[in-house]
Coordinates of C-alpha atoms in Angstrom, one line a residue:
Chain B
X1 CA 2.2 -3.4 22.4
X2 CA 2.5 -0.2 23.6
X3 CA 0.0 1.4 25.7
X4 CA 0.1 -1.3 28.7
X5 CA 2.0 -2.1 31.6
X6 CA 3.1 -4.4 34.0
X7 CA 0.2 -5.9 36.0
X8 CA 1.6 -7.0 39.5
X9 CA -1.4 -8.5 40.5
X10 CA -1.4 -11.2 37.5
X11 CA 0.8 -14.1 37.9
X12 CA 4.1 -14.2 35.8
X13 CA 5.0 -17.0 33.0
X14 CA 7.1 -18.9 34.7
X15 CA 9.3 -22.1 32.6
X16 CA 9.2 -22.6 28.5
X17 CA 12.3 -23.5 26.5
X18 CA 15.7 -21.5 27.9
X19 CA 16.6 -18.7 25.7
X20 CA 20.9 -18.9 25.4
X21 CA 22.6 -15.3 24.7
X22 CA 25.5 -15.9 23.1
X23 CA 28.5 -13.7 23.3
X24 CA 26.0 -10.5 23.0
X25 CA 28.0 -7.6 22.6
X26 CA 25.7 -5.0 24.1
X27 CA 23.7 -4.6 27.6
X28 CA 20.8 -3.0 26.0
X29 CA 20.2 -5.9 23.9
X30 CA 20.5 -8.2 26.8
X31 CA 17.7 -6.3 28.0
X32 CA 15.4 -5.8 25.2
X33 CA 15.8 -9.8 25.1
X34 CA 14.5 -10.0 28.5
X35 CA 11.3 -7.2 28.1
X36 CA 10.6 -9.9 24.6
X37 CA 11.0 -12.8 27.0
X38 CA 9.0 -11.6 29.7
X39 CA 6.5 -10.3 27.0
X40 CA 6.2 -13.2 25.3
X41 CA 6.0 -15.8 28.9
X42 CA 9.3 -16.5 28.6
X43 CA 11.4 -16.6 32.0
X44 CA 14.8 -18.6 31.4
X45 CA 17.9 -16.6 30.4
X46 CA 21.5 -17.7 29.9
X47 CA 24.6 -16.0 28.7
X48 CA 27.2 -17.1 27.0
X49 CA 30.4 -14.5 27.6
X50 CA 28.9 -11.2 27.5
X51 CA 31.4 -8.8 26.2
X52 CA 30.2 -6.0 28.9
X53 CA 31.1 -8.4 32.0
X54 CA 27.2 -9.1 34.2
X55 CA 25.3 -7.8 35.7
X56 CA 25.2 -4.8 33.5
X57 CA 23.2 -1.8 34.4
X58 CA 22.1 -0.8 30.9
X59 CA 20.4 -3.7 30.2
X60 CA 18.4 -3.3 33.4
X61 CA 17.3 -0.2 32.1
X62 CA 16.0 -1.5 28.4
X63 CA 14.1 -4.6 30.1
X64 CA 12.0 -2.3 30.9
X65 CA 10.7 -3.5 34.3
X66 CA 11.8 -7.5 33.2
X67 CA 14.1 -7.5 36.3
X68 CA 13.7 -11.4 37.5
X69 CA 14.3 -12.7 34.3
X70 CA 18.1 -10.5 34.4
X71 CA 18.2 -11.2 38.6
X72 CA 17.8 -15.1 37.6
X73 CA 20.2 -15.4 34.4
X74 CA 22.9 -17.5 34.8
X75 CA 26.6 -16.9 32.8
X76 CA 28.4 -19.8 31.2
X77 CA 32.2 -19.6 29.7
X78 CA 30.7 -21.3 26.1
X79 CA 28.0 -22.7 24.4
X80 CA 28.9 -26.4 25.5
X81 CA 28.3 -25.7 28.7
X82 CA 25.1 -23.9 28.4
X83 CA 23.3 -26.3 26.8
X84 CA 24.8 -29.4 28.6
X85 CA 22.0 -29.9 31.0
X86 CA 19.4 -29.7 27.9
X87 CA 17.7 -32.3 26.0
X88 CA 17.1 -30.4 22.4
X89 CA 18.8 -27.4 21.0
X90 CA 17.5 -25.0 18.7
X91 CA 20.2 -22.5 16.9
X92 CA 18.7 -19.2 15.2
X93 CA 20.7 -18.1 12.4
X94 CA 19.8 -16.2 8.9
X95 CA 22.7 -17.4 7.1
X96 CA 22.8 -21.2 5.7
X97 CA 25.1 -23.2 7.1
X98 CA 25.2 -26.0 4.9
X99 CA 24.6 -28.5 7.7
X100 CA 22.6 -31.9 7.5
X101 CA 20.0 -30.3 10.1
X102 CA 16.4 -29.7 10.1
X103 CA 15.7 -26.1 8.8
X104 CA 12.5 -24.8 10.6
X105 CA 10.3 -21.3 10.6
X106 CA 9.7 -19.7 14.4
X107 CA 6.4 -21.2 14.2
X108 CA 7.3 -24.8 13.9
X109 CA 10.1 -24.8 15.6
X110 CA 7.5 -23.4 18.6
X111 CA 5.7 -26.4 18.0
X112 CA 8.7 -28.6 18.0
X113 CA 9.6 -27.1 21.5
X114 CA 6.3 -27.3 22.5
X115 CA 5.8 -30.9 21.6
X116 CA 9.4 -31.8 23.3
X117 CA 8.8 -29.7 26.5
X118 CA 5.5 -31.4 27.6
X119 CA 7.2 -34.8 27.6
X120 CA 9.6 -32.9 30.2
X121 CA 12.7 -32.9 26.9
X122 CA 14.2 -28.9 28.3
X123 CA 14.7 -27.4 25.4
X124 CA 17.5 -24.3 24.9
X125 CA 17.3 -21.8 22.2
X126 CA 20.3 -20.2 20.8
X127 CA 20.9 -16.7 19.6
X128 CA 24.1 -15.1 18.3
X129 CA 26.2 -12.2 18.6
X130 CA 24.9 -9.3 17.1
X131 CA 27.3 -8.7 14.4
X132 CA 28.3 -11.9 13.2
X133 CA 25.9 -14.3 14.6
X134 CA 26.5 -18.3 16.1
X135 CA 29.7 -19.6 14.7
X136 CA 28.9 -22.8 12.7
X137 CA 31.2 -24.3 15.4
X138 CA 28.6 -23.6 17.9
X139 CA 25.6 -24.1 15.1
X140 CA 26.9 -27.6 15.0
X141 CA 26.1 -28.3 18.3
X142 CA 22.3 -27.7 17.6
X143 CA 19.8 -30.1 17.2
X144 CA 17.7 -28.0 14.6
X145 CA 18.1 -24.8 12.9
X146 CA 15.8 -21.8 13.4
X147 CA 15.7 -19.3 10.7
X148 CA 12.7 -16.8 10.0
X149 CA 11.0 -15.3 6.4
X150 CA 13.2 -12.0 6.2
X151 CA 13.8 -9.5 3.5
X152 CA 16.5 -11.0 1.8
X153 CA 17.6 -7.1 0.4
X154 CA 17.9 -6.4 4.6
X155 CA 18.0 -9.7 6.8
X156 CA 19.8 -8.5 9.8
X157 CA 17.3 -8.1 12.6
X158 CA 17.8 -6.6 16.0
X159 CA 18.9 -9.5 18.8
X160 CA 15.9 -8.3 21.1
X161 CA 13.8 -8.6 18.0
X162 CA 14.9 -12.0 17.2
X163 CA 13.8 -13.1 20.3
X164 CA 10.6 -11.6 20.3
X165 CA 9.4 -13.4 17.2
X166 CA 11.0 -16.7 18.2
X167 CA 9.2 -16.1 21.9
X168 CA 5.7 -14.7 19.8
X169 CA 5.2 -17.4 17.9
X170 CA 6.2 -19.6 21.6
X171 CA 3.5 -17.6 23.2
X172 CA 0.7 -18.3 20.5
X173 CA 1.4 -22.2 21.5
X174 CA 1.2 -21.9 25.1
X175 CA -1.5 -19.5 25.3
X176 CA -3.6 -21.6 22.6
X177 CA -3.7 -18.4 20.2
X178 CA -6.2 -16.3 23.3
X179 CA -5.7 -13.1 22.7
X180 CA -5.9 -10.5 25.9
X181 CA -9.3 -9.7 25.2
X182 CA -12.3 -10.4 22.3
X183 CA -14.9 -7.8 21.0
X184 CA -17.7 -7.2 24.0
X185 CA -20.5 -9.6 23.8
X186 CA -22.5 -8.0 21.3
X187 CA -26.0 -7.2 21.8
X188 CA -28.0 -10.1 19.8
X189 CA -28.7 -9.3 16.2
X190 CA -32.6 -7.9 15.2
X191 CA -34.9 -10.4 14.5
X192 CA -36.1 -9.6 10.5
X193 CA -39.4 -8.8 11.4
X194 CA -37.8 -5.9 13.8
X195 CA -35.5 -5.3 10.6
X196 CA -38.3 -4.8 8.4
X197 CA -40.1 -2.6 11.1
X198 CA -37.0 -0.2 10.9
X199 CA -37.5 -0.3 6.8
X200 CA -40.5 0.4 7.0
X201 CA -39.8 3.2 9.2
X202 CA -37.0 4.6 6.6
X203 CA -39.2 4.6 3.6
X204 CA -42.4 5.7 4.8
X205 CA -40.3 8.9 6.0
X206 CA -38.4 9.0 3.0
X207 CA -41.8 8.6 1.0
X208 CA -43.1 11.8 3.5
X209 CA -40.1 13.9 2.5
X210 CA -40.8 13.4 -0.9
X211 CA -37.4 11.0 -1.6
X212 CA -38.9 9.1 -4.3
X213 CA -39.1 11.6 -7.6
X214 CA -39.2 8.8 -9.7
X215 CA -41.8 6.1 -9.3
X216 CA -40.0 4.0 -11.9
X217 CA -36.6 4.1 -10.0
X218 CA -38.5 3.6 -6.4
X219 CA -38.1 0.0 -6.2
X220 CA -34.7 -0.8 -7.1
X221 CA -33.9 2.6 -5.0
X222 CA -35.7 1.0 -1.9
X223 CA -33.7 -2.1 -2.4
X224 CA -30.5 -0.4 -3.1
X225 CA -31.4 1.2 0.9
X226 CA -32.3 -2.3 2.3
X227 CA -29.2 -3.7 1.2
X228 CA -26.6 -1.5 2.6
X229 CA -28.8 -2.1 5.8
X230 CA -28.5 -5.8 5.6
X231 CA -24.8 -5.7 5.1
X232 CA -24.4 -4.5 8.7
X233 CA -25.4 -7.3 10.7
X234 CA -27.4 -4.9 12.6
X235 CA -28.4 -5.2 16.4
X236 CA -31.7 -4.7 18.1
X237 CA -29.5 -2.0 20.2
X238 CA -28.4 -0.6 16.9
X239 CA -31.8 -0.7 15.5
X240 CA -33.0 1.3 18.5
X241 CA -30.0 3.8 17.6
X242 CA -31.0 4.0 14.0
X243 CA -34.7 4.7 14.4
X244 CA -33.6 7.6 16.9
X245 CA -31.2 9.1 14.5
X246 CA -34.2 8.4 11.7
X247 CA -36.7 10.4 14.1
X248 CA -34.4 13.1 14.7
X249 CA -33.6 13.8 11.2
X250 CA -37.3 14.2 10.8
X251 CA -37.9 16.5 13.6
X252 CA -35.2 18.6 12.8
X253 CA -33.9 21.0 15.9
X254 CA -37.0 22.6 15.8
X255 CA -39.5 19.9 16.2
X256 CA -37.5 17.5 18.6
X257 CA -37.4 20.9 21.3
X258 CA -41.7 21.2 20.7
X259 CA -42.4 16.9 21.4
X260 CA -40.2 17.5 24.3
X261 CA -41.8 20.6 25.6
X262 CA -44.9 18.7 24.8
X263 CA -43.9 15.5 26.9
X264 CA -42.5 17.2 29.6
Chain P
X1 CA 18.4 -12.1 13.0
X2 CA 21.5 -11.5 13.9
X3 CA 24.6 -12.4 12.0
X4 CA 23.6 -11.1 8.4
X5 CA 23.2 -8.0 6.9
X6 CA 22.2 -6.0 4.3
X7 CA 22.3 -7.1 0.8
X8 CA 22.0 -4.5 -1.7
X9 CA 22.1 -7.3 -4.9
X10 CA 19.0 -8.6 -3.7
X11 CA 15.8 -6.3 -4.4
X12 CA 13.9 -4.1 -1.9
X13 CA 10.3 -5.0 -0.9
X14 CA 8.2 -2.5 -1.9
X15 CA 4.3 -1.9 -0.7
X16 CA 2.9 -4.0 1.7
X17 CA 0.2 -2.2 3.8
X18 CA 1.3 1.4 5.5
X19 CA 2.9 1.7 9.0
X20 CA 1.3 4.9 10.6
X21 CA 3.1 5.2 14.5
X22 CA 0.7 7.5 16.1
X23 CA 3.0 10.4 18.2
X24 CA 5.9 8.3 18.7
X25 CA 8.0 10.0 21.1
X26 CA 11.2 9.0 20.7
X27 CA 13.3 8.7 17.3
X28 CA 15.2 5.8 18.8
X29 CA 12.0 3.7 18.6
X30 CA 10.2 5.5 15.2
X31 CA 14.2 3.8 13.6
X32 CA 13.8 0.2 15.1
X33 CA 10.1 -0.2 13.6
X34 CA 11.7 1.3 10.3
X35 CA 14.3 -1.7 10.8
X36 CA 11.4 -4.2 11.6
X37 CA 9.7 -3.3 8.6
X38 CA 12.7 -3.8 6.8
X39 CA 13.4 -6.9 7.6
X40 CA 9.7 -7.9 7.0
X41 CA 9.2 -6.6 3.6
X42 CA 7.0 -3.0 4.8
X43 CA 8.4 -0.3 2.9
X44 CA 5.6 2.8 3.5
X45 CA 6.1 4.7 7.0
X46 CA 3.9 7.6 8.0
X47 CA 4.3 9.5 11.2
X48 CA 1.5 11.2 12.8
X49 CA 2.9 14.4 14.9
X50 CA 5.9 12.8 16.0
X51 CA 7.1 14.6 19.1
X52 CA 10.7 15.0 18.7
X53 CA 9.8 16.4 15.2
X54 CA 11.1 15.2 11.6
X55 CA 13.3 14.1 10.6
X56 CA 14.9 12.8 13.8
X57 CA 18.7 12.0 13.5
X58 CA 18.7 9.3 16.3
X59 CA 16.0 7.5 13.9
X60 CA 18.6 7.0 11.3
X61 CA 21.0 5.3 13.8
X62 CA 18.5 2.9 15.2
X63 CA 17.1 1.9 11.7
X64 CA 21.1 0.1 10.6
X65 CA 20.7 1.0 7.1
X66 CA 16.4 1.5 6.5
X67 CA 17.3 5.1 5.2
X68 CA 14.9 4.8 2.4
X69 CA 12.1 4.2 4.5
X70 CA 12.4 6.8 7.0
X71 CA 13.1 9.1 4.2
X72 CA 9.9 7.9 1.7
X73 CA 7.9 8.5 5.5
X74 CA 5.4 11.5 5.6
X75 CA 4.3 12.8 8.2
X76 CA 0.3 14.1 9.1
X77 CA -0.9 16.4 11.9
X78 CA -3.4 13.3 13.3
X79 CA -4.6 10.1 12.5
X80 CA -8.0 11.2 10.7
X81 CA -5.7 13.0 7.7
X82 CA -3.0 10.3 8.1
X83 CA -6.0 7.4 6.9
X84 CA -7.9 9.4 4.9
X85 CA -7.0 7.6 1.0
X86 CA -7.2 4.0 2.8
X87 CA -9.7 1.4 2.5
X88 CA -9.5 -0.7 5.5
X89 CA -7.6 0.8 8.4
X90 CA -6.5 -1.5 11.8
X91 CA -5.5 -0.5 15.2
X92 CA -3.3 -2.2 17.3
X93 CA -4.0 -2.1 21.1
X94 CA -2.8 -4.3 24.0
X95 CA -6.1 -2.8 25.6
X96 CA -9.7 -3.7 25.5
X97 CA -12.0 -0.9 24.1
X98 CA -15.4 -1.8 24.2
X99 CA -15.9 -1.5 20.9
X100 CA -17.9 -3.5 19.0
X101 CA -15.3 -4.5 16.1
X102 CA -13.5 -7.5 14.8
X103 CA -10.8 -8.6 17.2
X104 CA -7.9 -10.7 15.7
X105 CA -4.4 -11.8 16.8
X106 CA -1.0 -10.6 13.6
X107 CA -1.6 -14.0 12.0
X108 CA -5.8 -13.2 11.5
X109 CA -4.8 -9.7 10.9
X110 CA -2.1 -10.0 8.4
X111 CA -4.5 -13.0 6.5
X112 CA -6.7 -10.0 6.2
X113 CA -4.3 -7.1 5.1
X114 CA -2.9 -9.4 2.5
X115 CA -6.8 -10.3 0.8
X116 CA -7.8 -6.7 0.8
X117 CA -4.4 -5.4 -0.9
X118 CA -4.3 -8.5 -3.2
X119 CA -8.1 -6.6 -4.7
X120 CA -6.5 -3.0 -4.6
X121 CA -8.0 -1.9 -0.9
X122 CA -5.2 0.2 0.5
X123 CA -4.3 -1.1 4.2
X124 CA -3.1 0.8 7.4
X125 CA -2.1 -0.6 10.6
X126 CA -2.4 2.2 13.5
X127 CA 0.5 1.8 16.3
X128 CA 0.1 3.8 19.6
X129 CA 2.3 6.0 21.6
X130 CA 4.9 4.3 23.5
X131 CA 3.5 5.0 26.7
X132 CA -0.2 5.5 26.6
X133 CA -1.5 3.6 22.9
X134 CA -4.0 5.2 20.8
X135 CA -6.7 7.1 22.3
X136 CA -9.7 5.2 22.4
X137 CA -10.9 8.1 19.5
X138 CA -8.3 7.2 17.9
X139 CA -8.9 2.8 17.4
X140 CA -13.0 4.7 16.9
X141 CA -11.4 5.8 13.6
X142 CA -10.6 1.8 12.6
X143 CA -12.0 -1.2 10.6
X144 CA -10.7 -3.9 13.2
X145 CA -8.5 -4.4 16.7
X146 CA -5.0 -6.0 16.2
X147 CA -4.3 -7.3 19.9
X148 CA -1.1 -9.8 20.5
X149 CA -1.0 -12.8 23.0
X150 CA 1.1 -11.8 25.5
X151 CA 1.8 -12.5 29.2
X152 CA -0.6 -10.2 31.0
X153 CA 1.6 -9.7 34.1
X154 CA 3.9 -8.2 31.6
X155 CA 2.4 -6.5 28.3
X156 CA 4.2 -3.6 27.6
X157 CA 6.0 -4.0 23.8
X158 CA 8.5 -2.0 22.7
X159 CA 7.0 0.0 19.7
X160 CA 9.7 -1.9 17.4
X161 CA 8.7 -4.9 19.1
X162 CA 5.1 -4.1 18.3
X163 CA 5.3 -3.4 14.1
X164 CA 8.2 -6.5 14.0
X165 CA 6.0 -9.0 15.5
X166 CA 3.0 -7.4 12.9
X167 CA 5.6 -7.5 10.0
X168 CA 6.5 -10.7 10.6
X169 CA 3.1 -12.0 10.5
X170 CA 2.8 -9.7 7.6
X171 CA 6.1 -11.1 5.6
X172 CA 5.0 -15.3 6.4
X173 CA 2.2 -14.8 3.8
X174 CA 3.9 -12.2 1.7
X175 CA 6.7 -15.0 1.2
X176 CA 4.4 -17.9 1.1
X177 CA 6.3 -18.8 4.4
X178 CA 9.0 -19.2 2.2
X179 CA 12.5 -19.4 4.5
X180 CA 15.3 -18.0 3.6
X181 CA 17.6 -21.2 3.1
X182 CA 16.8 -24.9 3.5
X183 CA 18.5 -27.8 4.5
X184 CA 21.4 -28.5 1.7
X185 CA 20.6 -31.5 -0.3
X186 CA 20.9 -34.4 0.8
X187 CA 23.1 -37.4 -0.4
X188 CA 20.6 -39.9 -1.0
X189 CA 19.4 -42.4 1.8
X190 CA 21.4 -45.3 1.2
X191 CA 19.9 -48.9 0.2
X192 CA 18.9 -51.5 2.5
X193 CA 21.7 -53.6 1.1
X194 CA 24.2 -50.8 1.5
X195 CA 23.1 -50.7 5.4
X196 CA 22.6 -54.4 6.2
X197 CA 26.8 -54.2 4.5
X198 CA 27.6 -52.0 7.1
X199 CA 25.9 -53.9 9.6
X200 CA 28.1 -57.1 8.7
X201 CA 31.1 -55.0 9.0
X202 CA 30.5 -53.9 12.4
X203 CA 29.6 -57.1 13.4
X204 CA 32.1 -59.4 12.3
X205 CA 34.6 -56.3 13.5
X206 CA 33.0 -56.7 17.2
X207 CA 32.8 -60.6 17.1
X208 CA 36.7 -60.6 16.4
X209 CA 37.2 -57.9 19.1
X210 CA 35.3 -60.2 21.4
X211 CA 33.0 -57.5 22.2
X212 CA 30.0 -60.3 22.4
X213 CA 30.9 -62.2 25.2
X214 CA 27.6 -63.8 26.2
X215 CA 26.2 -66.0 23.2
X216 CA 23.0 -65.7 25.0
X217 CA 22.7 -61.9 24.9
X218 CA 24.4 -62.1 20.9
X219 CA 21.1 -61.5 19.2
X220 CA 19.4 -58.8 21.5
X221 CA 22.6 -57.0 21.7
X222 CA 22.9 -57.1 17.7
X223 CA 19.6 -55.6 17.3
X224 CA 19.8 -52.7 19.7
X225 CA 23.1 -51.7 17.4
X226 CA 21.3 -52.0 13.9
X227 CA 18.7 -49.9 15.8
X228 CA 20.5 -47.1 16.5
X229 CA 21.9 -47.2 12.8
X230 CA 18.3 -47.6 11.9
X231 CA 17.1 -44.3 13.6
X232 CA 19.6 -42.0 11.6
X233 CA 18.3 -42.3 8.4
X234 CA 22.3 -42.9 6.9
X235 CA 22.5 -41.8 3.8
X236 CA 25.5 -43.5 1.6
X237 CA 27.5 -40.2 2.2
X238 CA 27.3 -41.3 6.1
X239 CA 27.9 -44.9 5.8
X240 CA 30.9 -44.5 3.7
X241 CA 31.8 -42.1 6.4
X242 CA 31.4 -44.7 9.6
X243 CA 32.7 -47.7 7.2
X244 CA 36.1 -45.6 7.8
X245 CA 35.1 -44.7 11.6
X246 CA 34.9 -48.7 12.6
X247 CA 38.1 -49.5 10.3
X248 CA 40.0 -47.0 11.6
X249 CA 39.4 -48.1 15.2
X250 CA 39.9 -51.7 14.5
X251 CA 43.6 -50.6 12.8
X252 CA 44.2 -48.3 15.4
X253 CA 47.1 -46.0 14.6
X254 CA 49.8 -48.3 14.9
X255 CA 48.3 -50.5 12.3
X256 CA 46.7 -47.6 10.2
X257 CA 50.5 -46.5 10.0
X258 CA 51.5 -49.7 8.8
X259 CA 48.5 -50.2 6.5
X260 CA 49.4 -46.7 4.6
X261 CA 53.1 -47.6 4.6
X262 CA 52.6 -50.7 2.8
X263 CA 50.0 -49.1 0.5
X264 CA 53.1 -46.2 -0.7

């Protein structure tokens, strides 16, 4: 997300399934692939015959400070040999093939790698080229297919995109779903009897300022209050707020600077 | 994904909750979240002060054919005019804030957008400046925290990245998860009798090939073939396939030569 950088003194995701380039056609993809893999704790590239030649400067520049993961890629001559060390494959693709293979979303083919990788199975995920994708020659070699929920009216995502919701929904596994950071412990919530101390408050001032016009409608006016109140899970911190802002609203400019000139 | 493209028989999504990039500073990145929410089924962009101005040329290139959304997107002088006719506004941040306010990962977030749209509340979904996020005044101004599990030695997403990842999540519950293609149907499993055939055939084959050549070891060996067989799940389609496999090895190509020869 944007807005946040590279932390050198956290350790980097190291391992998780290999993610296999193949025949990508442009250096910057190559490296938006490796700023989604290092995003998403992913740290095991592989190319397949990238039409620039490797290294390639431009992709250096759109990883976006994901060096390693270009510094440790390795380049193969096809796909059969870089998945032959591999125990599972995995090929992405968003048109059918018409193949006998298991069809999965990102999520459960996560879990799928998940569940192979932590009885030591290495698993290897294929992407294709950017134009026309994994030939069904090379989709044949997969284990499983790996398609996502796209617009059918405009299907054809981004290779650096591909991999960052294949290596998201990875992430959400091997982090257990924790989320950089929660909402700060909040203060506890107001016991009722502080509650109805603040109402009270409220409509004894309201009663002062002449609020209630109609005795009829008081009541179901002083309910009407207590209810947007109760909606707000309110805090004893934000009770304290509340009976501040009450106070001042009373006092006015006026009054607050006399009680202070008083109490000083 | 890579490998398909745009289909302009199938219809457009339309709706979805609104995409507001907050002072996106390059064009090249306010076109690859138009392409993300293409794919993903988000059709409403609005720009806040964009700072290469609008429209932006470069956008057009990096959104690969979402023209209509960068040309339906309006753009707003800040983020207090850009949210004012929504209901239910969320910012995304890779940040903690201190803020007291809902924190949830795309999947709780977009489990949320979808409920409030599905009763007529109009959603927004705040995304930061590519360098330095919202201002914390700025994620003040929202109902809830979007934040994304990511590897904190490494957190920096790509704005495109950012509002994929969100569509995504956005576009599983939009489609009821539904993929785009599954698995072509099946030839039916094939009957027990069918199989234990099949079985017999390879057997009898092997026996006469003298392939079993400790009596002792007969039965053990016999049952570690049938299951392998047994693991595959064969449908008929298969079996009639290996029926040919095993007779055409037994034949050879001599003897399959002769066998067609005498068939003519």
């Amino acid at each position: 997300m944007p807005g946040a950088g590279t932390d050198s003194t956290k350790p980097w995701h190291e391992g998780g399934p290999v993610v296999i380039l193949v025949e990508p056609q442009l250096g910057e993809n190559i490296g938006a692939a490796a700023r989604a893999m290092g995003n998403f704790g992913l740290s095991r590239l592989r190319l397949v015959n990238p039409r620039e030649g490797w290294p390639n400067p431009k992709s250096t520049i759109f990883a976006s400070g994901a060096d390693r993961i270009l510094e440790n890629a390795t380049v193969f001559p096809d796909v059969r040999a870089a998945v032959a060390d591999l125990k599972f494959v995995v090929a992405t693709t968003a048109r059918e093939r018409g193949m006998a293979k298991p069809v999965m979303g990102a999520d459960a083919a996560a879990a799928e790698v998940a569940g192979r990788l932590s009885v030591g199975e290495d698993v290897g995920l294929l992407f294709g080229r950017e134009r026309t994708g994994l030939y069904t020659e090379e989709v044949s070699l997969a284990d499983a297919i790996l398609t996502l929920p796209v617009n059918p009216a405009f299907a054809s995502l981004n290779l650096g995109t591909a991999v960052a919701v294949v290596g998201y929904e990875w992430y959400k596994i091997a982090s257990s779903g924790a989320l950089p950071f929660q909402p700060p412990d909040r203060s506890p919530l107001a016991d009722k009897g502080d509650l109805f101390a603040f109402f009270d408050h409220v409509e004894r001032e309201l009663d002062t300022a002449g609020f209630f016009h109609s005795p009829q409608k008081k009541p179901s006016t002083i309910r009407n209050i207590r209810n947007i109140f109760h909606r707000v899970s309110l805090t004893r911190q934000d009770l304290a707020t509340l009976h501040g802002v009450i106070t001042a609203l009373v006092e006015g400019r006026e009054g607050r600077l006399a009680r202070r000139k008083r109490e000083d």
